Tab-separated table of C-alpha atoms and ligand atoms in Angstrom:
chain	number	residue	atom	x	y	z
A	291	MET	CA	20.937	77.072	43.645
A	292	PRO	CA	22.799	73.872	42.708
A	293	THR	CA	21.489	70.584	44.032
A	294	ALA	CA	23.385	67.349	44.625
A	295	TYR	CA	22.794	63.699	45.395
A	296	ILE	CA	24.718	62.403	48.383
A	297	THR	CA	24.993	58.816	49.547
A	298	ARG	CA	25.722	57.120	52.846
A	299	ARG	CA	26.705	53.441	52.987
A	300	GLU	CA	25.903	51.220	55.960
A	301	ARG	CA	26.296	47.497	56.363
A	302	PHE	CA	24.414	44.718	58.114
A	303	CYS	CA	24.444	40.931	58.329
A	304	ALA	CA	21.146	39.073	58.292
A	305	ALA	CA	19.588	35.681	57.640
A	306	HIS	CA	16.534	34.897	55.575
A	307	ARG	CA	14.679	32.317	53.567
A	308	LEU	CA	12.712	33.066	50.408
A	309	PHE	CA	9.476	31.178	50.783
A	310	ASN	CA	5.799	31.791	50.101
A	311	PRO	CA	3.587	29.670	52.404
A	312	GLU	CA	0.835	29.773	49.753
A	313	PHE	CA	3.032	27.677	47.452
A	314	SER	CA	3.969	23.998	47.837
A	315	GLU	CA	7.512	22.965	48.799
A	316	GLU	CA	8.071	22.002	45.150
A	317	GLN	CA	6.846	25.360	43.857
A	318	ASN	CA	8.986	27.240	46.357
A	319	ALA	CA	12.020	25.178	45.360
A	320	ALA	CA	11.322	25.789	41.659
A	321	ILE	CA	10.951	29.565	42.131
A	322	TYR	CA	13.604	30.310	44.742
A	323	GLY	CA	16.088	27.424	44.445
A	324	GLU	CA	18.687	27.354	47.220
A	325	CYS	CA	17.299	30.620	48.577
A	326	SER	CA	14.333	28.582	49.785
A	327	ASN	CA	16.409	26.129	51.867
A	328	GLU	CA	14.492	25.397	55.043
A	329	HIS	CA	17.122	26.325	57.611
A	330	TRP	CA	17.973	29.804	56.414
A	331	HIS	CA	21.101	31.332	54.898
A	332	GLY	CA	22.784	34.670	55.415
A	333	HIS	CA	24.235	37.643	53.580
A	334	ASN	CA	26.559	40.519	54.342
A	335	PHE	CA	24.304	43.263	53.023
A	336	GLU	CA	25.261	46.766	52.021
A	337	LEU	CA	22.701	49.530	52.192
A	338	LEU	CA	23.269	52.741	50.217
A	339	VAL	CA	20.916	55.606	50.948
A	340	THR	CA	20.952	58.572	48.542
A	341	VAL	CA	19.334	61.902	49.363
A	342	HIS	CA	18.811	64.911	47.108
A	343	GLY	CA	18.698	68.552	48.011
A	344	ASP	CA	20.094	72.051	47.682
A	345	ILE	CA	23.724	72.649	48.574
A	346	ASN	CA	23.622	75.025	51.533
A	347	PRO	CA	25.741	77.977	50.342
A	348	GLN	CA	27.029	78.819	53.814
A	349	ILE	CA	27.950	75.256	54.812
A	350	GLY	CA	28.649	73.547	51.497
A	351	TYR	CA	26.620	70.466	52.422
A	352	VAL	CA	23.260	69.154	51.217
A	353	VAL	CA	22.881	67.653	54.682
A	354	ASN	CA	25.335	66.304	57.232
A	355	LEU	CA	25.926	62.638	56.392
A	356	LYS	CA	26.506	61.934	60.062
A	357	THR	CA	22.852	62.807	60.664
A	358	ILE	CA	21.773	60.524	57.797
A	359	SER	CA	23.910	57.740	59.263
A	360	GLN	CA	22.293	58.152	62.682
A	361	ILE	CA	18.789	57.915	61.185
A	362	ILE	CA	19.703	54.806	59.163
A	363	LYS	CA	21.267	53.116	62.191
A	364	GLU	CA	18.359	53.893	64.472
A	365	ARG	CA	15.495	53.114	62.064
A	366	VAL	CA	17.020	50.265	60.008
A	367	ILE	CA	20.397	48.801	60.952
A	368	SER	CA	19.582	48.284	64.640
A	369	LYS	CA	16.534	46.258	63.575
A	370	LEU	CA	18.218	44.187	60.830
A	371	ASP	CA	21.780	43.511	61.908
A	372	HIS	CA	22.378	39.928	63.068
A	373	ARG	CA	18.643	39.184	62.757
A	374	ASN	CA	16.467	36.804	60.812
A	375	LEU	CA	14.456	38.821	58.278
A	376	ASN	CA	11.613	36.263	58.249
A	377	VAL	CA	11.149	36.309	62.012
A	378	ASP	CA	12.747	39.177	63.909
A	379	VAL	CA	12.061	42.413	62.053
A	380	ASP	CA	8.892	44.403	62.791
A	381	PHE	CA	8.809	46.164	59.427
A	382	MET	CA	9.251	42.900	57.462
A	383	GLN	CA	6.405	40.994	59.153
A	384	GLY	CA	4.207	39.218	56.597
A	385	LYS	CA	6.516	40.047	53.688
A	386	ILE	CA	8.667	37.721	51.597
A	387	PRO	CA	12.177	38.933	52.529
A	388	SER	CA	13.443	39.427	48.985
A	389	THR	CA	15.894	42.231	48.344
A	390	GLU	CA	13.121	44.078	46.476
A	391	ASN	CA	10.724	43.938	49.427
A	392	LEU	CA	13.529	44.836	51.816
A	393	ALA	CA	14.396	47.959	49.799
A	394	VAL	CA	10.743	49.100	49.773
A	395	ALA	CA	10.393	48.482	53.525
A	396	ILE	CA	13.621	50.346	54.281
A	397	TRP	CA	12.355	53.288	52.215
A	398	ALA	CA	9.224	53.421	54.378
A	399	GLN	CA	11.409	53.530	57.500
A	400	LEU	CA	13.552	56.386	56.216
A	401	ASP	CA	11.311	58.606	54.101
A	402	ALA	CA	9.681	60.697	56.857
A	403	PRO	CA	12.738	61.343	59.060
A	404	ILE	CA	14.818	62.306	56.016
A	405	LYS	CA	12.074	64.599	54.731
A	406	ALA	CA	12.052	66.251	58.169
A	407	LEU	CA	15.658	67.360	57.513
A	408	GLY	CA	14.513	69.352	54.473
A	409	VAL	CA	15.973	66.959	51.884
A	410	LYS	CA	14.419	64.265	49.732
A	411	LEU	CA	15.072	60.541	49.882
A	412	HIS	CA	16.120	59.649	46.324
A	413	CYS	CA	17.229	56.012	46.318
A	414	VAL	CA	17.527	53.045	48.634
A	415	ARG	CA	20.000	50.539	47.226
A	416	VAL	CA	20.283	47.133	48.901
A	417	GLN	CA	23.274	45.111	47.809
A	418	GLU	CA	22.690	41.461	48.672
A	419	THR	CA	25.763	39.975	47.018
A	420	GLU	CA	28.613	41.300	44.924
A	421	ASN	CA	26.548	40.587	41.829
A	422	ASN	CA	22.987	41.369	42.927
A	423	TYR	CA	21.454	44.603	44.106
A	424	VAL	CA	18.108	46.355	44.067
A	425	GLU	CA	17.441	50.086	43.792
A	426	TYR	CA	14.137	51.571	44.894
A	427	PHE	CA	13.158	55.145	44.020
A	428	GLY	CA	9.888	55.350	45.918
A	429	ASP	CA	7.286	54.418	43.314
B	672	LIG	NI1	19.467	35.123	50.168
């Protein structure tokens, strides 16, 4: 049976500040530059979620992307959109809100409910800017 990788894109806007409280102000500034500015900055993020599975021969889908979209909105977008990633988001508490850490945390939010559909979460891609994105494959 052929398999395919299918991807749903969602978007959210959020604020953050890259900062490790264990470092001095000078160290934070040296590591993170402007991203460490005290009073936050924001991004228009894109989130691309790719799942992998068999193509159902009777339907022609791996899985209905509308269902994937609903899971992403409920488990991720509703918690991130128009929020501050350092302060407001339960699944980012205690983490430096880098794009890497965000991708790993989003994976943890999505893995079980996507598995429950009988398909496999393959990649979480978080696009922070036009030029920068992170892909996480679950390891
Ligand atoms: Ni930033």
